[in-house]
Coordinates of C-alpha atoms (C1' of nucleotides) in Angstrom, one line a residue:
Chain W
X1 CA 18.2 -36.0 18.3
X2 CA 19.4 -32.9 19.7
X3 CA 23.4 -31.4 19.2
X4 CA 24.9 -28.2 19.7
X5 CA 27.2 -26.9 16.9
X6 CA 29.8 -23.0 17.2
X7 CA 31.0 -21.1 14.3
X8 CA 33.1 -18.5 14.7
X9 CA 32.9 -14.6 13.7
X10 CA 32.5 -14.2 9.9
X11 CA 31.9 -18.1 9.7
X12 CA 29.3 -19.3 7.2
X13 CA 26.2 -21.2 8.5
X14 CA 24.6 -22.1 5.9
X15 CA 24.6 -21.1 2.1
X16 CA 21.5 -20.3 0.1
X17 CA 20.2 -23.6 -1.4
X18 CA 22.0 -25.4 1.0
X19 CA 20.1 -28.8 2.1
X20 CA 18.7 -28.0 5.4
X21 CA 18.6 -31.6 7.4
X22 CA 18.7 -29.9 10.4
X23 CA 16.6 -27.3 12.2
X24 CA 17.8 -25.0 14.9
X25 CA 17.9 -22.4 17.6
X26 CA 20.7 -19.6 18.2
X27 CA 22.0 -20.3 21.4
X28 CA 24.3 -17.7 22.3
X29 CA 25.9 -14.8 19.3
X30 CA 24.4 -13.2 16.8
X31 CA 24.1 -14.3 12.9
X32 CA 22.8 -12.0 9.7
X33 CA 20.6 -13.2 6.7
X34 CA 21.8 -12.0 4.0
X35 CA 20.5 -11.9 0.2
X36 CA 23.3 -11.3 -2.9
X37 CA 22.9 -10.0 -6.6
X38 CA 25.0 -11.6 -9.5
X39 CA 27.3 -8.9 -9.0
X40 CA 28.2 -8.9 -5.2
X41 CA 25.6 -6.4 -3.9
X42 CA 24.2 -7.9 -0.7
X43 CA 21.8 -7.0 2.0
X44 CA 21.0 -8.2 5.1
X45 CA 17.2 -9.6 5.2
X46 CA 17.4 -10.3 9.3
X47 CA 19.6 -11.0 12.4
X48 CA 19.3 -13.9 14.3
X49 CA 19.2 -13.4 18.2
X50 CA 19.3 -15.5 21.0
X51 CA 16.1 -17.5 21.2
X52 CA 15.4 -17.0 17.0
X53 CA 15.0 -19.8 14.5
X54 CA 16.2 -21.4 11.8
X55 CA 14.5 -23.5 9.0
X56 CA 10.9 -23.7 8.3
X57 CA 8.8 -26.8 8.1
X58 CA 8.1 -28.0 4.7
X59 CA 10.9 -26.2 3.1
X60 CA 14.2 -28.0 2.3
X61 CA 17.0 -25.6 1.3
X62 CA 17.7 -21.9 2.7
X63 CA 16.2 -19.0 0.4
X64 CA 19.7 -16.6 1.6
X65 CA 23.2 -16.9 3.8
X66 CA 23.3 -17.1 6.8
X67 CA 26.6 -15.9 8.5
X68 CA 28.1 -16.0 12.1
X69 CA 28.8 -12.4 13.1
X70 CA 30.1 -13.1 16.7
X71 CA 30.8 -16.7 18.0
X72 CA 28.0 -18.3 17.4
X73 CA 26.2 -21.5 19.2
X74 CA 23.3 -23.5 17.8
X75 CA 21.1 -26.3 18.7
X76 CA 20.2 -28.2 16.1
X77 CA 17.2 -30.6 15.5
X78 CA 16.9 -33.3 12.8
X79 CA 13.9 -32.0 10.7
X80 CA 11.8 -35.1 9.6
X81 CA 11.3 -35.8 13.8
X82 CA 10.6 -31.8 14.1
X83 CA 8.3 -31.9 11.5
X84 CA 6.2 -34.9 12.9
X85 CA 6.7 -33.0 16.1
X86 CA 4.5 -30.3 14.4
X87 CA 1.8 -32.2 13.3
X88 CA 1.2 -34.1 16.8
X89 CA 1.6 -30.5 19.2
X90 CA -0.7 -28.4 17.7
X91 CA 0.4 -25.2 20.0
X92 CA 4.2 -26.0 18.5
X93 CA 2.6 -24.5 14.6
X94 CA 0.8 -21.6 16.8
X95 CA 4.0 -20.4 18.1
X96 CA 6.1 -20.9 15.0
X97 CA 3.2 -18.8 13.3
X98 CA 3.5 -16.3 15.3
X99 CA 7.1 -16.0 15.5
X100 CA 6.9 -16.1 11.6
X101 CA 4.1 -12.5 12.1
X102 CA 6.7 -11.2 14.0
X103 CA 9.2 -11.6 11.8
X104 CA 6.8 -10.1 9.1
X105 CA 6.4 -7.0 10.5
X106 CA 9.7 -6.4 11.3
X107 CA 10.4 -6.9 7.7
X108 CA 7.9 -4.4 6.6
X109 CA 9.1 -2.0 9.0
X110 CA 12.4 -2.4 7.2
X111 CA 10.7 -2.3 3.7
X112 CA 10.0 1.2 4.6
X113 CA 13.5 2.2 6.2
X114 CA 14.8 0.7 2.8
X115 CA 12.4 2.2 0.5
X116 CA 11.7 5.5 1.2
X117 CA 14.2 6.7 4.6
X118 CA 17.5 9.1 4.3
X119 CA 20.9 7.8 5.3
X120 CA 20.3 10.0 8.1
X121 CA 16.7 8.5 9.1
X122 CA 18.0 4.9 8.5
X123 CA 21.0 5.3 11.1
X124 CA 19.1 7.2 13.3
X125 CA 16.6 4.0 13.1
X126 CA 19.0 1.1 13.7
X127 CA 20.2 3.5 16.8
X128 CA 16.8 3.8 18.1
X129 CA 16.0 0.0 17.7
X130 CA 19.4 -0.4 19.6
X131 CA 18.1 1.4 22.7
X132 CA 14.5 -0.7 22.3
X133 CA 16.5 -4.0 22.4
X134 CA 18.6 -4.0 24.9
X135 CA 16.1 -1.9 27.2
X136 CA 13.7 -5.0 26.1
X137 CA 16.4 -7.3 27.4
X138 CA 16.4 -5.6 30.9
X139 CA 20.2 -4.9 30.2
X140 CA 19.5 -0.8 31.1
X141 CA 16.8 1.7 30.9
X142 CA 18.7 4.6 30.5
X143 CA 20.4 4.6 27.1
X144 CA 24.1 5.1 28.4
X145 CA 26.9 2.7 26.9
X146 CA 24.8 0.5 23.9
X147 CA 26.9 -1.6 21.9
X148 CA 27.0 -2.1 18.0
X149 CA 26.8 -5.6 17.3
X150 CA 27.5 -4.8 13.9
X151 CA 31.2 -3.2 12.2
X152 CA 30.2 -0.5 9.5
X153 CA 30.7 -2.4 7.2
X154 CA 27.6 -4.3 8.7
X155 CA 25.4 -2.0 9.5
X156 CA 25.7 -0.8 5.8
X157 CA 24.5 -3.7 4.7
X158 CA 21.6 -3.9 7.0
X159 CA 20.6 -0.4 5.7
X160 CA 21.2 -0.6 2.4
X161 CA 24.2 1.5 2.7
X162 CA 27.9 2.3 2.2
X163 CA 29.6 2.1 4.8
X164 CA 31.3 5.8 4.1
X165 CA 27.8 7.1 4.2
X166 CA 27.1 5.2 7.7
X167 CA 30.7 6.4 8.8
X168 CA 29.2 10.3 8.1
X169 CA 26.5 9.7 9.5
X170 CA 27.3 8.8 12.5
X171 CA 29.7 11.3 13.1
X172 CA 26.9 13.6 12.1
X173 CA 24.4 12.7 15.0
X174 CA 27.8 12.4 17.0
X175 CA 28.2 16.3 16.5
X176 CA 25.2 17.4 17.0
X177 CA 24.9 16.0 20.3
X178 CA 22.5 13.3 20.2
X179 CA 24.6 10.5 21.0
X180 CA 28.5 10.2 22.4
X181 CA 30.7 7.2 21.4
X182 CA 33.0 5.4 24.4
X183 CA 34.9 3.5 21.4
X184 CA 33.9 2.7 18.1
X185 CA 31.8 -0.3 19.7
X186 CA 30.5 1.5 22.4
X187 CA 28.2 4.6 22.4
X188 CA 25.8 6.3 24.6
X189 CA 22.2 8.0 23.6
X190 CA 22.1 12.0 25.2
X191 CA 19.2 13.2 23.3
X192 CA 16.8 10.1 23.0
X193 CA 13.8 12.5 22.0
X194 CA 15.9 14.1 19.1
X195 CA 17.0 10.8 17.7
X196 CA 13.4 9.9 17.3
X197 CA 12.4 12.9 15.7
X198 CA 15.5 12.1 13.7
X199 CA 13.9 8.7 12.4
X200 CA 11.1 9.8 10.9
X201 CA 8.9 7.9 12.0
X202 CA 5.0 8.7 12.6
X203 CA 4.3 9.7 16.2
X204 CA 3.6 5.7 17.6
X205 CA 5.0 4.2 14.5
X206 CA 8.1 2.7 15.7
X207 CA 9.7 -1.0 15.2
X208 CA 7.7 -3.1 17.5
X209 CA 11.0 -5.3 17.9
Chain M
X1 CA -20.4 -15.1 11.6
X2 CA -19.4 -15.0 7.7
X3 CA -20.1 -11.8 5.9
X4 CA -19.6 -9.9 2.4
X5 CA -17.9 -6.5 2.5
X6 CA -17.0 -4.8 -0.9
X7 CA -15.1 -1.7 -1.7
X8 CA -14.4 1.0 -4.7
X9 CA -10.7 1.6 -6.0
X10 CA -8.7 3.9 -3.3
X11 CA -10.8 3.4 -0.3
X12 CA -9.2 2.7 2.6
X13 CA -10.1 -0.8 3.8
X14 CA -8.2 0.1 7.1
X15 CA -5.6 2.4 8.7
X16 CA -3.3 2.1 11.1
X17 CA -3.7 1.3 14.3
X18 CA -7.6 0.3 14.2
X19 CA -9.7 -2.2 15.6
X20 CA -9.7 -5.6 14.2
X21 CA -12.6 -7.0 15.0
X22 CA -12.9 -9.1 11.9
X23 CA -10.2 -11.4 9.8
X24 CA -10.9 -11.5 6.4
X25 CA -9.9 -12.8 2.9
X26 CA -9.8 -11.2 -0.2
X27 CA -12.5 -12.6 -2.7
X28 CA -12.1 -10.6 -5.7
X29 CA -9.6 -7.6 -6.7
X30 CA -6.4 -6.5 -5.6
X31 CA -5.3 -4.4 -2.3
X32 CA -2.4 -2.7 -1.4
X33 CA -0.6 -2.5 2.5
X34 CA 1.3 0.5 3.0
X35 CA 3.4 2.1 5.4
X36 CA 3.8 6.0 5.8
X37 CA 6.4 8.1 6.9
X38 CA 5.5 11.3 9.5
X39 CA 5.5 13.8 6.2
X40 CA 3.8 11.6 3.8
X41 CA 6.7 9.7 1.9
X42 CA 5.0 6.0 1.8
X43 CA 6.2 2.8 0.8
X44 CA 3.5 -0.3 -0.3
X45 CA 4.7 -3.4 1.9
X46 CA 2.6 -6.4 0.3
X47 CA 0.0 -6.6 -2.0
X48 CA -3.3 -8.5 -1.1
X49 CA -4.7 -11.0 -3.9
X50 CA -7.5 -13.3 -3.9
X51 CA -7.0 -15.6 -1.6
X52 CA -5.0 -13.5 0.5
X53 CA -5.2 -13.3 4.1
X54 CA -6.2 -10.0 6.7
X55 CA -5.6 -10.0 10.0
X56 CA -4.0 -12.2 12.7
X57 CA -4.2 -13.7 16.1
X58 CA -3.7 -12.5 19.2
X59 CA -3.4 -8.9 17.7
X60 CA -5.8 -6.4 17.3
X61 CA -4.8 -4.0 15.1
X62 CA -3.3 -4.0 11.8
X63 CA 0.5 -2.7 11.3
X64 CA -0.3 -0.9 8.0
X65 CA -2.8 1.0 5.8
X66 CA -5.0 -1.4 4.0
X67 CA -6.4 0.4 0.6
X68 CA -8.4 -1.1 -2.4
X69 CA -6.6 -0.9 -6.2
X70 CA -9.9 -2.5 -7.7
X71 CA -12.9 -2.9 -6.6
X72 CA -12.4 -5.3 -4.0
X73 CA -14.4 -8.1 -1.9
X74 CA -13.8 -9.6 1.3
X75 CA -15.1 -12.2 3.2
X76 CA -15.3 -11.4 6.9
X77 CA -15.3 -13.1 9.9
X78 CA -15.7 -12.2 13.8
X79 CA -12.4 -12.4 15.1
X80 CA -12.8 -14.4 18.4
X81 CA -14.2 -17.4 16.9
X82 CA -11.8 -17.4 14.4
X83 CA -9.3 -17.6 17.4
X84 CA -10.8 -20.5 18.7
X85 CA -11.1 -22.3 15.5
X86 CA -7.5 -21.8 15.6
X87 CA -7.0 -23.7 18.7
X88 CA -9.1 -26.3 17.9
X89 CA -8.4 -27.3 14.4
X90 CA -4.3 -27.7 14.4
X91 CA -3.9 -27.9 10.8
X92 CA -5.3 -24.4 10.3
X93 CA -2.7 -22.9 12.2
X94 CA -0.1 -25.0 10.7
X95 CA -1.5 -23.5 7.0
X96 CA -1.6 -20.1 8.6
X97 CA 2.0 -20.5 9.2
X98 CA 2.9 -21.4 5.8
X99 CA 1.2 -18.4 4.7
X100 CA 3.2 -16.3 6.7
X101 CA 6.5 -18.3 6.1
X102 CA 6.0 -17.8 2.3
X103 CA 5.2 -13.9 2.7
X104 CA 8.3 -14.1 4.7
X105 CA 10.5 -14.9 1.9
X106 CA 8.6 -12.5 -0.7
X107 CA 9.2 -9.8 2.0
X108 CA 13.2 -10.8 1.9
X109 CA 13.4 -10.3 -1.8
X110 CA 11.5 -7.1 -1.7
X111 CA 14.1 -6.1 1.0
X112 CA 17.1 -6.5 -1.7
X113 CA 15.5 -4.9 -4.0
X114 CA 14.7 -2.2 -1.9
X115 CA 17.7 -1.6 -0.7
X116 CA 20.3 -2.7 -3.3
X117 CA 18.3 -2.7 -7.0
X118 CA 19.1 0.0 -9.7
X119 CA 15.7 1.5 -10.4
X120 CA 16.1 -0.3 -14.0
X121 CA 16.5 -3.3 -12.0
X122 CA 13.4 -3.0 -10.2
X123 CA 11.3 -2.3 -13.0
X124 CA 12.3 -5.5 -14.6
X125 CA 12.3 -7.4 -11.4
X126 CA 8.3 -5.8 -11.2
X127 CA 7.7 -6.9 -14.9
X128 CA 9.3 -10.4 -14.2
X129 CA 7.5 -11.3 -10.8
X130 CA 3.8 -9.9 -13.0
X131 CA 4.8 -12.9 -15.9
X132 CA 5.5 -15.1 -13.3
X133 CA 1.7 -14.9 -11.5
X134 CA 0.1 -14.6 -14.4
X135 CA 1.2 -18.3 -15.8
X136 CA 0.9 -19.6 -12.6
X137 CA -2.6 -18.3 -12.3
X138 CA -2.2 -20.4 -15.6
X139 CA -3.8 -17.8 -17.4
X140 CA -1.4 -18.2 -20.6
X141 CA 2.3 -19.5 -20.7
X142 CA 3.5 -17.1 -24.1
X143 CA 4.0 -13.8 -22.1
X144 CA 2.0 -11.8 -24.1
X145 CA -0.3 -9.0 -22.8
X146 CA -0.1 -9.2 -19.3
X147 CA -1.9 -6.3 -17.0
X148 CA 0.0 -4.0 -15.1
X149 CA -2.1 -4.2 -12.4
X150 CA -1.0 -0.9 -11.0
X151 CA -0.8 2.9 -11.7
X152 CA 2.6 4.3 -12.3
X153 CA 2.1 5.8 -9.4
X154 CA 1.5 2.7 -7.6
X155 CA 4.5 1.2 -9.2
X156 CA 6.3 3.9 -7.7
X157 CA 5.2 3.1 -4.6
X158 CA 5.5 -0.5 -4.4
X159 CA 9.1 -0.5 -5.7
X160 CA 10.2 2.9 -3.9
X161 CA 11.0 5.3 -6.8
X162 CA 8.9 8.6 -8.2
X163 CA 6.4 8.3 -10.8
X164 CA 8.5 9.7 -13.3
X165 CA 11.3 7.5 -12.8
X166 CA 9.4 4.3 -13.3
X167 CA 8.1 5.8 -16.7
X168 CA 11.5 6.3 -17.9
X169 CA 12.6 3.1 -16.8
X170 CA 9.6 1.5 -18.7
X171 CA 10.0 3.4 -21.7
X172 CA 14.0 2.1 -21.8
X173 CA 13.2 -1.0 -21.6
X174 CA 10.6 -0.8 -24.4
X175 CA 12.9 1.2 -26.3
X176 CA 15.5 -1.7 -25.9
X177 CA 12.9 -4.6 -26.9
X178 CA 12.5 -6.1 -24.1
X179 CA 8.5 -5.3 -23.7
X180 CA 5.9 -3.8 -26.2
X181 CA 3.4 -1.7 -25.3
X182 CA -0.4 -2.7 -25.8
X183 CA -2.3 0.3 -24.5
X184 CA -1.0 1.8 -20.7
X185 CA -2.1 -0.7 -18.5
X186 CA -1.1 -3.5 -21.1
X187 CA 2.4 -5.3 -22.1
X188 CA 3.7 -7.7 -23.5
X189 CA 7.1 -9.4 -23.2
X190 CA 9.3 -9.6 -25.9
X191 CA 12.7 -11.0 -25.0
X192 CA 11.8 -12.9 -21.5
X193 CA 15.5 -13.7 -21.3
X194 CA 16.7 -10.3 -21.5
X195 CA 14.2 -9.2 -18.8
X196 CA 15.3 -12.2 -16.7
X197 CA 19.0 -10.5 -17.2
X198 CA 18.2 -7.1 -16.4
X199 CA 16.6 -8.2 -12.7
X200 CA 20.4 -8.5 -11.9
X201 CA 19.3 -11.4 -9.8
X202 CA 21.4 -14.6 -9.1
X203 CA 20.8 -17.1 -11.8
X204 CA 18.2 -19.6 -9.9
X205 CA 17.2 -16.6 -7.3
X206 CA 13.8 -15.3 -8.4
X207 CA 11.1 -14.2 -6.2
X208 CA 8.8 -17.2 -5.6
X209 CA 5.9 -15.7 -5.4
Chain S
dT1 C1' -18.4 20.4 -28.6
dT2 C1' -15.9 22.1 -25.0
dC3 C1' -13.7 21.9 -20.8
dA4 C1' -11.7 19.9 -16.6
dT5 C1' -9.5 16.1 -14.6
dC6 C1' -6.5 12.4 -14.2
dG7 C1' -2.8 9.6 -15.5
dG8 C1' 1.2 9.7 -18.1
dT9 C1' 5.4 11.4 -20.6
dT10 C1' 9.3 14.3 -21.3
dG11 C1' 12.8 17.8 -20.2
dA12 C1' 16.0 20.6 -17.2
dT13 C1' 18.2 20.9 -13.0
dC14 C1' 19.5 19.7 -8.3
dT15 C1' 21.2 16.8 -4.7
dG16 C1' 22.1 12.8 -1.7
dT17 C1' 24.7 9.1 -1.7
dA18 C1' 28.0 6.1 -4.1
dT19 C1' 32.5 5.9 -5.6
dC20 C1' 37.4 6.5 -5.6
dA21 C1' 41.3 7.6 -2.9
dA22 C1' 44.2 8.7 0.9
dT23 C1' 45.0 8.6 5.7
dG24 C1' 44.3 7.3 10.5
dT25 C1' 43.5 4.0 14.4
dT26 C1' 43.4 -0.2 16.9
dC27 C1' 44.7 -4.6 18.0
dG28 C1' 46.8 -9.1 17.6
dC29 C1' 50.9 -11.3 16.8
dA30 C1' 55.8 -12.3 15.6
Chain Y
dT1 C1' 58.2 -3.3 20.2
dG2 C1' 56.9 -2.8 16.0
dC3 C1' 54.5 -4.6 12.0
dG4 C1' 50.6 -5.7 9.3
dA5 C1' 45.7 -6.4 8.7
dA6 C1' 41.2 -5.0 9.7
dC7 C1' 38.4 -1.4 10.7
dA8 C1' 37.3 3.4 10.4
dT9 C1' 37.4 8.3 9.0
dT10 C1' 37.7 12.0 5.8
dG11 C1' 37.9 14.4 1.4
dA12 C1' 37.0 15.1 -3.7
dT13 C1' 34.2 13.9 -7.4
dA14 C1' 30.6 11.5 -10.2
dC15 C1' 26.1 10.1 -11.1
dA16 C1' 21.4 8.0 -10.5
dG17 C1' 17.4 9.3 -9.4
dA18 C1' 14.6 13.1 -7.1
dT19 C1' 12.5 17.3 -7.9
dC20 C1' 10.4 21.0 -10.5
dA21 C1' 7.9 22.1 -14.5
dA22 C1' 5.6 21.9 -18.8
dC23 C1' 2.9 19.3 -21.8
dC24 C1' 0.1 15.3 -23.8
dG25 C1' -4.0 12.5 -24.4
dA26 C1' -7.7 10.0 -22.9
dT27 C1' -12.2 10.1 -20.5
dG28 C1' -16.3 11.9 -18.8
dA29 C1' -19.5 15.6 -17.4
dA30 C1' -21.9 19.9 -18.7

DNA sequence: TTCATCGGTTGATCTGTATCAATGTTCGCA
DNA sequence: TGCGAACATTGATACAGATCAACCGATGAA
């Protein structure tokens, strides 16, 4: 009924169109869904967090990859007793549907950092949504040593980047003073205030992640 | 506890941060959501149909700007005891869910094409996904003069580029065959196959929409 | 009939980011 | 202890698409 499978960093999950017998939760790690064009381009549609999940009801096959970025631990579910699991706890489908709203407007915040935001505006984004997550998480509230989950290669696929341009751009808030790096993995936040103004954002408009 | 509500093209159904007292679903005409950016750059997020939904629990304000393309109706209702209908009648969360599931995925692909489509590319992707739901609104299966439901300006919009670079990019294509113009707001595909192949989408990955 | 407006097209130029290329840094492993 | 691979930085150049600007053609009001 219930098992626990790892993958390792870089590790593929699942591929798009994959069967999906199995529903499932992250564990522990994160994981990226990603999307590909004929030629190779890819983007990253979502992470997967601690607590996310995987597979939909009604739906047999994954619509992108999913990839282990750090070791990665799942629990899986067999899907036919999931789904019947559905239909007899009605407050199961209420929380699936709003995890699924969530999702949505996390997306649509992203439509607009892909659509219409600078290289500048979109790393100063990702930073800011950074400091919201792990101060969400209760890890810190005061913005000093954040970690990058993600290698640049990584985050320029989350933003729709290269990763040159997220390389400069980096370095660019680096030097004017809005954030410090420990190590490449490892930064800190001086100038929280400027890196919002830095996002772009409207005044109360920011990721509610 | 069921009402009516109509409005002309480019009012503003709602904005940003207001009251939801009512859910509603579109009855007639087409709606745009939108997302804005402090100095005015915007990017459309979703496009409402008939049939489409407004509005969900256990929040009370909506994410976006809501605006009429065409003269729209909705049907409202009170939001509270649409809430408890919810909690009573499982299977209306469980469609709900679907709903948001599938908007989900649409989101996804708009993602990649935001952030990794040549402006050709989206063009043709747009062109593609407005062949697509008119046959399955089973409307006509040959292709030929389809509406472009959508200003160029609007285009621009929904597939972040400028006005002036979507009618380039719809001009090349005509100029290559691909499409034929009717009047402005009228087309009709020539060379569906070559359309398909300028999407620069995977082989079975279209949006399904 | 004229004029104003709105949506659209077309052209010239500019610029942000991709691309191509070389070099530097870190870390695991023989 | 040093070597190689993966990750990252930095520089030079190219180019897609934005921006700025002029013009076109319908539609509708006076």
């Amino acid at each position: 009924m219930k098992m626990y499978r790892s993958y390792k960093p870089g590790e593929t999950i699942l591929w798009r169109g994959d069967d999906l017998q199995f529903v499932a939760s992250v564990v522990k790690g994160v994981a990226s869904l990603s999307k590909t064009l004929e030629d190779g381009r890819t983007q990253m549609v979502g992470l997967l967090l601690p607590s996310d999940f995987i597979g939909r009801p009604g739906r047999e096959t994954v619509e992108f990859d999913i990839t282990a970025i750090t070791d990665v631990t799942l629990c899986c579910f067999r899907r036919k007793p999931f789904e019947e699991m559905i239909q007899t706890t009605p407050h199961i489908a209420q929380r699936l549907m709003e995890i699924a709203l969530d999702e949505l407007d996390a997306a649509r915040d992203w439509m607009l950092l892909l659509g219409r935001k600078t290289a500048r505006e979109k790393i100063a984004t990702f930073l800011e949504m950074l400091v919201r997550r792990t101060n969400v998480h209760g890890i810190d509230a005061n913005s000093s040593d954040l970690t990058l989950p993600l290698t640049r290669d990584e985050i320029a696929n989350y933003l729709g980047l290269t990763l040159e341009t997220v390389s400069r751009q980096l370095n660019a808030l680096k030097n004017e003073g809005m954030i410090r790096f420990v190590d490449r993995r490892h930064f800190e936040v001086v100038d929280l205030l400027a890196l919002h103004e830095a996002t772009g954002d409207d005044a109360d408009g920011g990721l509610p992640v």
